[in-house]
Amino acid sequence: MMYDNKATMIRRELMVKIAQLYFKGTLCEEINRIPIEMFPKRSGRIRCCIHKDRAMIKYRCIAILGHRVEDEADELKPLSEYAREALERTEIDPPVLTVLDEGCSSCVKVNYFVTNACQGCVARPCMINCPRKAISMENGHARIDNQKCVNCGLCKKACPYHAIIYMPVPCEEACPVNAISKDEYGREQIDYDKCIYCGKCSRECPFGAIMERSQIIDVLKQLSGDKQVIAMVAPAIIGQFPTDYERIIQAIKELGFSSVAEVALGADITAANEAHEFAEKMHENQPFMTTSCCPAYTEAVKKHIPDMQKYVSTTQTPMYYTADMIRERNPEAVTVFIGPCIAKRHEAMNNTSVDYVLTIEELGSLLVAKGIDVNNCAAEPISEPAQNIGRGFPVVGGVTDAIRQTISPDMEFKPFVVDGLTCQSLKVLQAAAKGKAPGNFIEVMCCEGGCVAGPGVISNPKVAAAKVKKMTGQK
Amino acid sequence: MDTRITVRICTGTACYVMGGANLLTLEDYIPEQLHEIVSIEGSPCLEYCKSKEKGAPPFAIVNGVIIDSATVGLVLDEIKKQAHID
């Protein structure tokens, strides 16, 4: 689905509203009004009625406040209570995603649907070829019985008019690892033994029924506390606002962060270590090495391609090195990673040097709530600038470029780039792990296009990639 | 056709975050016959987001006509209307 859609905009609008109330100091007092403000009496409705629309807004707010919607025990519990709990919370807990089961429309009971292009023909090959006798004729049109259909697709193949279409369940189709499926009521649920936290389901659901559990309240609370709060910005941020990098960094400071570090600094270290490791592994005659910087990919290896584990670089991620550096210099400070990624939120929960994670979308919403215009911020020089090598990581092929530039030129380097984790590309990786490697260096980016196309971005990925490349001189 | 059409897209942060980011791809969708007369420019915050009466961000202006909750489609419609093409 195009990332720019109504579900995304509603989510951002709610984040802005919640953050505005926080800044005003009236979060608990006024948050119960948000569903009514969004859908006032006699306003247009999106779902069956404004009451359902309001109920969904409430659930969205619960997720933005960082709670798990599935945990709702008392439907009468007001948002103000959820807000109070969020304000009192000192710890965050997994999982990073939550399913708004009331929001899930339990869409597409079976994947095959007879359109009105059906001519009710004499031959009726759909009926004759259906192995389950699931097709009958009603008013001169074929009809599929949802109870009997097993999604074999023979009817679609058989129809001479192409009148039967395949309809996917968008979240299930987007999930590269089959981690999301319907429960007994037809509503989607996530199996966290399989989930790689890529966020593709959340992005693809046309009902916006899968959300991240935001940490904006936790971060806002830290920003108004006594401790220093240090932001670590992923290089993907370069293309995320219509202005230059320096102003974006200044805008983050104006939100209340005491300093901002480029995660590209860590990426520079990742590139150096990974290049060194690659040379070593090739020297030891290992057939190939694969990247470790994409947390959704490393999670996929752990849960779905265990044979690949020994080929994954043991070099740490850019976030790891950056957080490590900050902790060492400033052990008391609170650290917040800001990037385009949902899987990073999971990675951060397993790294004691990273306290919180914000997506770029959340950062944008906080800036809007505080009335900070990035274009108007001063462009002060970055105090500790990273190299172009590290800044190039978020565009697909960027890590490969970084390794190419770092290894010795006479080394044999046969890179292969997996641009986006899908069921198909996972098969390629599974084959590679079993000895059919298409090169000696495999870069894997879970999001097609790289991190600039992550689930938490604001900019159009093409525009963003062009901006990163312009800055780093990548082709 | 001698009319020039100037499109100003607000690049203030509120507009950009609330969907304006996608308006920056508008240029790719301008019909070929209008390339000569349409010019697209980014504008600093137009301040429309400060008052609710103007509508909701993102905002764009096509020769003085303000479009709120702007999308590529809505802006294109206004351009075509002003250029008198369907």
Coordinates of C-alpha atoms in Angstrom, one line a residue:
Chain A
M1 CA 0.0 0.0 0.0
M2 CA 1.2 3.5 -0.6
Y3 CA 2.6 4.7 2.8
D4 CA 0.7 7.9 2.3
N5 CA -2.9 7.1 3.3
K6 CA -5.7 8.1 5.6
A7 CA -4.8 5.6 8.3
T8 CA -1.3 7.0 8.6
M9 CA -2.7 10.6 8.8
I10 CA -5.2 9.7 11.5
R11 CA -2.4 8.1 13.5
R12 CA -0.2 11.2 13.1
E13 CA -3.0 13.6 14.0
L14 CA -3.6 11.6 17.2
M15 CA 0.1 11.6 18.2
V16 CA 0.1 15.4 17.7
K17 CA -3.0 15.9 19.8
I18 CA -1.7 13.6 22.6
A19 CA 1.7 15.4 22.6
Q20 CA 0.0 18.8 22.6
L21 CA -2.0 17.8 25.7
Y22 CA 1.2 16.6 27.3
F23 CA 2.9 19.9 26.7
K24 CA -0.1 21.8 28.0
G25 CA 0.0 19.7 31.1
T26 CA -3.6 18.5 30.7
L27 CA -3.2 15.0 29.2
C28 CA -5.2 13.2 31.8
E29 CA -7.8 15.9 32.0
E30 CA -8.5 16.3 28.3
I31 CA -7.6 13.1 26.6
N32 CA -11.1 11.6 26.9
R33 CA -12.3 14.3 24.5
I34 CA -10.1 13.2 21.6
P35 CA -12.4 10.6 20.2
I36 CA -15.3 13.1 20.2
E37 CA -13.1 15.9 18.7
M38 CA -12.1 13.6 15.9
F39 CA -15.6 12.5 15.2
P40 CA -18.0 15.2 16.5
K41 CA -21.8 14.7 16.4
R42 CA -23.2 14.8 12.8
S43 CA -19.7 14.6 11.3
G44 CA -19.0 12.2 8.4
R45 CA -18.3 8.6 9.4
I46 CA -15.7 6.2 8.1
R47 CA -17.0 3.0 9.6
C48 CA -20.5 1.9 10.3
C49 CA -21.2 4.8 12.6
I50 CA -19.4 7.6 14.5
H51 CA -19.6 5.5 17.7
K52 CA -17.4 2.8 16.2
D53 CA -15.1 5.5 14.7
R54 CA -14.8 7.0 18.2
A55 CA -14.1 3.6 19.7
M56 CA -11.4 3.0 17.2
I57 CA -9.8 6.4 18.0
K58 CA -9.8 5.4 21.6
Y59 CA -7.9 2.2 20.8
R60 CA -5.5 4.1 18.7
C61 CA -4.8 6.4 21.6
I62 CA -4.3 3.4 23.9
A63 CA -1.5 2.2 21.5
I64 CA 0.0 5.7 21.2
L65 CA 0.1 5.8 25.0
G66 CA 2.2 2.6 24.8
H67 CA -0.2 0.0 26.0
R68 CA -1.2 -3.3 24.5
V69 CA -4.7 -3.0 23.2
E70 CA -5.1 -6.8 23.7
D71 CA -4.7 -6.3 27.5
E72 CA -7.9 -4.3 27.8
A73 CA -9.9 -5.9 30.6
D74 CA -12.5 -3.2 31.3
E75 CA -14.1 -1.5 28.3
L76 CA -15.3 1.3 30.6
K77 CA -11.7 2.3 31.5
P78 CA -11.3 5.8 30.2
L79 CA -8.3 7.1 28.2
S80 CA -7.5 9.3 31.2
E81 CA -6.7 6.2 33.2
Y82 CA -4.5 4.8 30.4
A83 CA -2.8 8.2 30.3
R84 CA -2.2 8.2 34.0
E85 CA -0.7 4.7 33.9
A86 CA 1.6 5.8 31.0
L87 CA 2.8 8.8 32.9
E88 CA 3.5 6.6 36.0
R89 CA 5.3 3.9 34.1
T90 CA 9.0 3.6 34.5
E91 CA 9.7 0.5 32.4
I92 CA 8.6 -0.4 28.9
D93 CA 7.9 -4.0 27.9
P94 CA 7.6 -6.1 24.8
P95 CA 6.1 -6.8 22.3
V96 CA 6.5 -3.7 20.2
L97 CA 3.3 -4.3 18.2
T98 CA -0.4 -4.4 19.1
V99 CA -3.4 -5.6 17.2
L100 CA -6.6 -3.5 17.6
D101 CA -8.9 -6.5 17.3
E102 CA -12.0 -4.2 17.1
G103 CA -10.3 -2.4 14.2
C104 CA -9.5 -5.5 12.3
S105 CA -12.4 -5.9 9.9
S106 CA -11.8 -9.6 9.7
C107 CA -11.5 -8.9 6.0
V108 CA -11.5 -11.4 3.2
K109 CA -12.9 -14.7 4.6
V110 CA -11.8 -16.6 1.6
N111 CA -9.3 -15.4 -1.1
Y112 CA -11.5 -16.0 -4.1
F113 CA -14.4 -13.7 -5.1
V114 CA -16.8 -13.8 -8.0
T115 CA -17.1 -10.3 -9.5
N116 CA -20.1 -9.1 -11.5
A117 CA -18.2 -9.8 -14.7
C118 CA -19.6 -13.3 -14.2
Q119 CA -21.8 -14.1 -17.2
G120 CA -23.5 -17.1 -15.7
C121 CA -22.4 -19.2 -18.6
V122 CA -23.6 -22.6 -19.7
A123 CA -20.2 -24.3 -19.4
R124 CA -19.9 -23.2 -15.7
P125 CA -16.3 -24.6 -15.4
C126 CA -15.9 -22.9 -12.0
M127 CA -18.7 -25.1 -10.6
I128 CA -17.7 -28.2 -12.3
N129 CA -14.0 -27.9 -11.4
C130 CA -14.4 -26.9 -7.7
P131 CA -13.2 -29.9 -5.7
R132 CA -15.3 -28.9 -2.7
K133 CA -18.6 -28.1 -4.4
A134 CA -18.3 -24.6 -2.9
I135 CA -19.8 -22.8 -6.0
S136 CA -23.5 -22.5 -6.7
M137 CA -25.5 -20.3 -9.0
E138 CA -27.6 -17.5 -7.6
N139 CA -29.6 -15.1 -9.8
G140 CA -27.5 -16.1 -12.8
H141 CA -24.2 -15.5 -11.0
A142 CA -21.7 -17.9 -9.5
R143 CA -21.3 -17.6 -5.7
I144 CA -18.6 -19.1 -3.5
D145 CA -19.6 -20.6 -0.2
N146 CA -17.1 -19.3 2.4
Q147 CA -17.7 -22.3 4.6
K148 CA -16.7 -24.8 1.9
C149 CA -14.0 -22.9 0.0
V150 CA -10.4 -24.0 0.7
N151 CA -8.7 -21.3 -1.4
C152 CA -7.4 -23.7 -4.0
G153 CA -7.9 -21.2 -6.9
L154 CA -9.1 -23.7 -9.5
C155 CA -12.3 -21.6 -10.1
K156 CA -10.2 -18.6 -10.9
K157 CA -8.1 -20.5 -13.4
A158 CA -11.2 -22.1 -14.9
C159 CA -13.3 -18.9 -15.6
P160 CA -13.1 -18.0 -19.3
Y161 CA -14.2 -14.4 -18.4
H162 CA -11.6 -13.8 -15.7
A163 CA -14.5 -13.0 -13.5
I164 CA -13.1 -14.6 -10.4
I165 CA -10.4 -12.6 -8.6
Y166 CA -7.9 -13.4 -6.0
M167 CA -8.2 -11.1 -3.0
P168 CA -5.3 -11.2 -0.4
V169 CA -5.6 -10.5 3.3
P170 CA -3.2 -7.5 3.1
C171 CA -1.4 -8.0 6.4
E172 CA -1.0 -11.7 5.8
E173 CA 0.3 -11.1 2.4
A174 CA 2.8 -8.5 3.6
C175 CA 4.2 -10.7 6.3
P176 CA 7.3 -12.4 5.0
V177 CA 7.3 -15.1 7.7
N178 CA 3.6 -16.1 8.1
A179 CA 3.5 -14.7 11.6
I180 CA 0.1 -13.1 11.3
S181 CA -3.1 -15.1 10.9
K182 CA -6.8 -15.2 11.7
D183 CA -8.1 -16.4 15.0
E184 CA -11.4 -18.3 15.4
Y185 CA -13.3 -15.1 14.9
G186 CA -11.5 -14.2 11.7
R187 CA -9.5 -11.4 13.5
E188 CA -5.8 -11.2 13.0
Q189 CA -3.3 -12.2 15.7
I190 CA 0.5 -12.1 15.7
D191 CA 2.6 -15.1 16.6
Y192 CA 5.6 -13.7 18.3
D193 CA 7.5 -16.9 18.0
K194 CA 7.6 -16.1 14.3
C195 CA 7.3 -12.3 14.1
I196 CA 10.5 -10.4 13.0
Y197 CA 9.1 -7.0 14.0
C198 CA 9.4 -5.6 10.4
G199 CA 6.1 -3.7 10.7
K200 CA 5.0 -4.6 7.2
C201 CA 1.6 -5.8 8.5
S202 CA 1.1 -2.6 10.3
R203 CA 1.9 -0.6 7.2
E204 CA -0.2 -2.7 4.8
C205 CA -3.5 -3.0 6.9
P206 CA -6.0 -0.8 5.2
F207 CA -7.9 -0.5 8.5
G208 CA -4.9 0.5 10.4
A209 CA -5.6 -2.3 12.9
I210 CA -2.0 -3.1 13.7
M211 CA -0.1 -0.4 15.5
E212 CA 3.2 0.1 17.3
R213 CA 3.2 0.7 21.0
S214 CA 4.6 4.2 21.0
Q215 CA 7.1 5.5 23.5
I216 CA 6.3 9.1 23.0
I217 CA 5.0 9.6 26.5
D218 CA 8.0 7.9 28.0
V219 CA 10.4 10.1 26.0
L220 CA 8.4 13.3 26.7
K221 CA 8.5 12.5 30.4
Q222 CA 12.3 12.1 30.2
L223 CA 12.6 15.4 28.3
S224 CA 10.8 17.2 31.1
G225 CA 12.9 15.4 33.8
D226 CA 16.2 16.2 35.3
K227 CA 18.4 13.8 33.4
Q228 CA 20.2 14.6 30.2
V229 CA 18.5 13.0 27.2
I230 CA 20.6 12.3 24.2
A231 CA 19.2 11.6 20.8
M232 CA 20.9 9.2 18.4
V233 CA 19.6 9.8 14.9
A234 CA 19.7 7.2 12.2
P235 CA 21.2 8.4 8.9
A236 CA 17.9 7.8 7.2
I237 CA 16.7 11.0 8.8
I238 CA 18.8 13.0 6.3
G239 CA 15.9 12.8 3.7
Q240 CA 13.0 13.0 6.1
F241 CA 12.4 16.8 6.2
P242 CA 12.4 19.3 3.4
T243 CA 15.6 21.0 4.7
D244 CA 19.2 20.2 5.5
Y245 CA 20.6 17.8 8.0
E246 CA 21.9 20.5 10.3
R247 CA 18.5 22.1 10.8
I248 CA 16.9 18.7 11.5
I249 CA 19.4 18.1 14.3
Q250 CA 18.8 21.6 15.7
A251 CA 15.0 21.0 15.6
I252 CA 15.6 17.8 17.8
K253 CA 17.5 19.9 20.3
E254 CA 14.7 22.4 20.4
L255 CA 12.4 19.6 21.5
G256 CA 14.6 19.4 24.6
F257 CA 17.3 16.8 23.8
S258 CA 20.6 17.9 25.4
S259 CA 22.6 16.7 22.4
V260 CA 22.2 14.7 19.2
A261 CA 24.6 12.1 17.9
E262 CA 24.7 10.7 14.4
V263 CA 24.2 6.9 14.3
A264 CA 26.2 7.2 11.1
L265 CA 29.2 7.4 13.5
G266 CA 28.4 3.9 14.6
A267 CA 27.8 2.9 11.0
D268 CA 31.4 4.0 10.2
I269 CA 32.6 1.6 12.9
T270 CA 30.2 -1.2 11.6
A271 CA 31.7 -0.7 8.1
A272 CA 35.3 -0.9 9.3
N273 CA 34.7 -3.9 11.5
E274 CA 32.6 -5.7 8.9
A275 CA 35.1 -5.1 6.2
H276 CA 37.9 -6.5 8.5
E277 CA 35.7 -9.5 9.4
F278 CA 34.9 -10.1 5.7
A279 CA 38.6 -10.3 4.9
E280 CA 39.2 -12.7 7.8
K281 CA 36.3 -15.0 6.9
M282 CA 37.3 -15.1 3.2
H283 CA 40.8 -16.0 4.3
E284 CA 39.3 -18.8 6.4
N285 CA 37.6 -20.0 3.2
Q286 CA 34.1 -19.3 4.4
P287 CA 31.9 -19.3 1.3
F288 CA 30.2 -16.0 2.0
M289 CA 29.2 -13.6 4.7
T290 CA 26.0 -11.7 5.2
T291 CA 25.2 -8.4 6.9
S292 CA 24.0 -7.9 10.5
C293 CA 22.8 -4.3 10.5
C294 CA 19.1 -4.9 9.7
P295 CA 17.4 -6.1 13.0
A296 CA 14.4 -7.6 11.2
Y297 CA 16.8 -9.7 9.0
T298 CA 18.8 -10.9 12.0
E299 CA 15.6 -11.8 13.7
A300 CA 14.4 -13.7 10.6
V301 CA 17.7 -15.6 10.6
K302 CA 17.2 -16.5 14.3
K303 CA 13.6 -17.6 13.8
H304 CA 13.4 -18.9 10.2
I305 CA 16.9 -19.5 8.7
P306 CA 18.9 -21.0 11.5
D307 CA 21.4 -22.5 9.0
M308 CA 22.3 -18.9 8.0
Q309 CA 23.4 -17.9 11.5
K310 CA 27.0 -19.0 11.1
Y311 CA 27.3 -16.7 8.0
V312 CA 25.9 -13.6 9.6
S313 CA 28.6 -11.0 10.4
T314 CA 29.3 -10.9 14.1
T315 CA 29.9 -7.1 13.8
Q316 CA 27.4 -5.1 15.8
T317 CA 24.8 -2.7 14.4
P318 CA 25.4 1.1 14.0
M319 CA 23.0 1.7 16.8
Y320 CA 25.0 -0.5 19.1
Y321 CA 28.3 1.2 18.6
T322 CA 26.7 4.7 18.8
A323 CA 24.9 3.8 22.1
D324 CA 28.0 2.2 23.4
M325 CA 30.0 5.3 22.7
I326 CA 27.4 7.6 24.4
R327 CA 27.1 5.3 27.5
E328 CA 30.8 5.3 28.0
R329 CA 31.1 9.1 27.8
N330 CA 27.9 9.8 29.7
P331 CA 26.7 6.9 31.7
E332 CA 23.9 8.8 33.5
A333 CA 22.2 10.1 30.3
V334 CA 19.0 8.7 28.9
T335 CA 19.5 7.6 25.3
V336 CA 16.8 7.7 22.6
F337 CA 17.3 6.2 19.1
I338 CA 15.4 8.0 16.4
G339 CA 14.9 6.1 13.1
P340 CA 12.6 4.7 10.5
C341 CA 12.4 1.2 12.0
I342 CA 10.1 -0.8 14.2
A343 CA 12.4 -3.7 14.6
K344 CA 15.0 -1.4 16.1
R345 CA 12.5 -1.0 19.0
H346 CA 12.8 -4.7 19.6
E347 CA 16.6 -4.5 19.2
A348 CA 16.7 -1.7 21.8
M349 CA 14.8 -3.7 24.3
N350 CA 17.7 -6.1 24.3
N351 CA 20.4 -3.5 24.6
T352 CA 20.8 -1.8 27.9
S353 CA 22.6 1.2 26.3
V354 CA 19.4 2.2 24.4
D355 CA 16.6 3.4 26.6
Y356 CA 13.9 4.4 24.1
V357 CA 13.2 4.4 20.4
L358 CA 11.2 6.9 18.4
T359 CA 10.3 6.6 14.8
I360 CA 10.8 9.5 12.5
E361 CA 7.0 9.8 12.2
E362 CA 6.8 10.2 16.0
L363 CA 9.6 12.7 16.0
G364 CA 7.7 14.7 13.3
S365 CA 4.5 14.6 15.3
L366 CA 6.3 15.8 18.4
L367 CA 7.8 18.7 16.4
V368 CA 4.3 19.6 15.1
A369 CA 2.9 19.5 18.6
K370 CA 5.5 21.8 19.9
G371 CA 5.2 24.2 17.0
I372 CA 8.8 23.7 15.8
D373 CA 9.3 24.4 12.1
V374 CA 12.4 22.5 11.0
N375 CA 13.0 25.1 8.2
N376 CA 13.3 27.9 10.8
C377 CA 15.9 26.2 12.9
A378 CA 19.4 27.4 12.8
A379 CA 21.8 25.4 10.7
E380 CA 24.7 24.9 13.2
P381 CA 27.6 22.7 12.1
I382 CA 27.5 19.2 13.4
S383 CA 29.9 18.9 16.3
E384 CA 31.1 15.4 15.6
P385 CA 30.3 14.6 11.9
A386 CA 30.2 11.0 10.6
Q387 CA 31.7 10.0 7.2
N388 CA 29.8 9.5 4.0
I389 CA 30.4 5.8 4.4
G390 CA 28.2 5.5 7.5
R391 CA 25.7 8.1 6.2
G392 CA 25.1 5.9 3.1
F393 CA 23.8 2.8 5.1
P394 CA 20.1 3.6 4.9
V395 CA 19.8 3.2 1.1
V396 CA 19.8 -0.3 -0.4
G397 CA 23.3 -1.1 -1.5
G398 CA 24.8 1.4 0.9
V399 CA 26.3 -1.2 3.2
T400 CA 27.8 -3.0 0.2
D401 CA 29.3 0.2 -1.1
A402 CA 30.7 0.8 2.4
I403 CA 32.4 -2.6 2.4
R404 CA 33.6 -2.2 -1.1
Q405 CA 35.3 1.1 -0.2
T406 CA 36.8 -0.3 2.9
I407 CA 38.3 -3.6 1.9
S408 CA 41.6 -3.9 0.0
P409 CA 41.0 -3.4 -3.7
D410 CA 42.6 -6.7 -4.7
M411 CA 40.2 -8.8 -2.7
E412 CA 37.6 -10.8 -4.5
F413 CA 34.2 -9.1 -3.8
K414 CA 31.1 -10.5 -5.3
P415 CA 28.2 -8.8 -3.6
F416 CA 24.6 -9.8 -3.8
V417 CA 21.9 -7.5 -2.5
V418 CA 18.5 -8.7 -1.2
D419 CA 16.3 -5.7 -1.6
G420 CA 13.4 -6.4 0.7
L421 CA 12.5 -9.5 2.7
T422 CA 9.6 -11.4 1.1
C423 CA 8.6 -15.0 1.1
Q424 CA 10.5 -15.3 -2.2
S425 CA 13.7 -13.6 -1.0
L426 CA 13.6 -15.7 2.1
K427 CA 13.8 -18.8 -0.1
V428 CA 16.8 -17.4 -1.8
L429 CA 18.5 -16.9 1.6
Q430 CA 17.5 -20.4 2.7
A431 CA 19.1 -21.8 -0.4
A432 CA 22.2 -19.6 0.2
A433 CA 22.5 -21.0 3.7
K434 CA 22.4 -24.5 2.3
G435 CA 25.3 -23.9 -0.1
K436 CA 23.8 -22.0 -3.0
A437 CA 25.2 -18.5 -2.3
P438 CA 24.8 -16.1 -5.2
G439 CA 27.9 -14.2 -4.1
N440 CA 30.5 -13.9 -1.3
F441 CA 28.8 -11.0 0.4
I442 CA 25.1 -10.8 0.9
E443 CA 23.5 -7.5 2.0
V444 CA 20.0 -7.9 3.3
M445 CA 17.6 -5.0 3.7
C446 CA 14.2 -6.1 5.1
C447 CA 12.5 -3.0 3.7
E448 CA 12.5 -2.7 -0.1
G449 CA 14.7 0.3 -0.9
G450 CA 16.5 0.2 2.5
C451 CA 15.8 2.0 5.7
V452 CA 14.7 5.1 3.8
A453 CA 11.6 3.1 3.0
G454 CA 11.1 1.9 6.6
P455 CA 7.7 1.7 8.3
G456 CA 8.4 4.8 10.4
V457 CA 9.3 7.4 7.7
I458 CA 7.6 10.6 6.7
S459 CA 9.2 11.3 3.2
N460 CA 8.4 9.5 0.0
P461 CA 11.2 6.9 -0.1
K462 CA 12.4 7.9 -3.6
V463 CA 12.7 11.5 -2.5
A464 CA 14.5 10.5 0.7
A465 CA 16.9 8.1 -1.1
A466 CA 17.8 10.8 -3.6
K467 CA 18.6 13.2 -0.8
V468 CA 20.8 10.7 1.1
K469 CA 22.7 9.8 -2.1
K470 CA 23.2 13.5 -3.0
M471 CA 24.8 14.0 0.4
T472 CA 27.0 10.9 0.4
G473 CA 27.9 11.0 -3.3
Q474 CA 26.5 7.4 -3.8
K475 CA 25.4 6.4 -7.2
Chain B
M1 CA -2.2 29.3 -23.6
D2 CA -0.6 32.3 -22.1
T3 CA -1.7 31.8 -18.5
R4 CA 1.0 30.8 -16.2
I5 CA 0.1 28.5 -13.3
T6 CA 2.2 28.8 -10.2
V7 CA 1.9 26.1 -7.5
R8 CA 3.2 26.8 -4.1
I9 CA 3.5 23.8 -1.8
C10 CA 3.9 24.6 1.9
T11 CA 7.0 22.9 3.3
G12 CA 6.3 23.9 6.9
T13 CA 6.8 21.0 9.3
A14 CA 3.1 20.6 10.1
C15 CA 2.2 20.3 6.4
Y16 CA 5.1 18.1 5.6
V17 CA 4.4 15.6 8.4
M18 CA 0.6 15.6 7.7
G19 CA 1.0 14.4 4.2
G20 CA 2.7 17.3 2.4
A21 CA 5.8 15.1 1.9
N22 CA 4.1 13.3 -0.9
L23 CA 3.2 16.6 -2.7
L24 CA 6.9 16.9 -3.5
T25 CA 6.3 14.2 -6.2
L26 CA 3.7 16.4 -7.9
E27 CA 6.1 17.3 -10.7
D28 CA 6.0 13.7 -11.9
Y29 CA 2.3 13.9 -12.5
I30 CA 2.0 17.1 -14.5
P31 CA 0.6 16.3 -17.9
E32 CA 3.1 16.9 -20.7
Q33 CA 1.1 19.7 -22.4
L34 CA 1.2 21.7 -19.2
H35 CA 5.0 21.5 -18.5
E36 CA 5.6 24.9 -20.1
I37 CA 3.1 26.8 -18.1
V38 CA 3.1 25.2 -14.7
S39 CA 5.8 26.0 -12.2
I40 CA 6.1 24.3 -8.8
E41 CA 7.8 25.8 -5.8
G42 CA 8.2 25.0 -2.2
S43 CA 7.1 27.7 0.2
P44 CA 8.1 28.4 3.8
C45 CA 5.3 27.9 6.3
L46 CA 2.2 29.7 5.0
E47 CA 0.9 29.9 8.5
Y48 CA -2.5 28.5 7.5
C49 CA -2.0 25.7 10.0
K50 CA -2.3 28.2 12.8
S51 CA -6.0 28.9 12.2
K52 CA -8.6 26.2 12.0
E53 CA -10.8 28.2 9.5
K54 CA -8.3 27.6 6.7
G55 CA -8.8 23.8 7.0
A56 CA -6.3 21.1 7.7
P57 CA -2.7 20.7 6.6
P58 CA -1.1 20.1 4.1
F59 CA -1.8 23.3 2.2
A60 CA -0.9 24.2 -1.4
I61 CA -1.8 27.3 -3.4
V62 CA -2.5 27.2 -7.1
N63 CA -2.5 30.8 -8.5
G64 CA -4.0 32.1 -5.3
V65 CA -6.5 29.3 -4.8
I66 CA -5.8 27.7 -1.4
I67 CA -6.2 23.9 -1.2
D68 CA -6.3 22.3 2.2
S69 CA -5.9 18.6 3.0
A70 CA -4.0 18.7 -0.3
T71 CA -3.2 15.6 -2.2
V72 CA -1.4 15.2 -5.5
G73 CA -4.9 14.5 -7.1
L74 CA -6.6 17.6 -5.6
V75 CA -3.8 19.9 -6.7
L76 CA -3.8 18.4 -10.2
D77 CA -7.5 18.9 -10.5
E78 CA -7.2 22.6 -9.7
I79 CA -4.3 23.0 -12.1
K80 CA -6.4 21.4 -14.9
K81 CA -9.4 23.5 -14.0
Q82 CA -7.3 26.7 -14.3
A83 CA -5.7 25.5 -17.5
H84 CA -9.2 24.7 -18.9
I85 CA -8.3 21.1 -19.7
D86 CA -10.2 18.0 -18.6

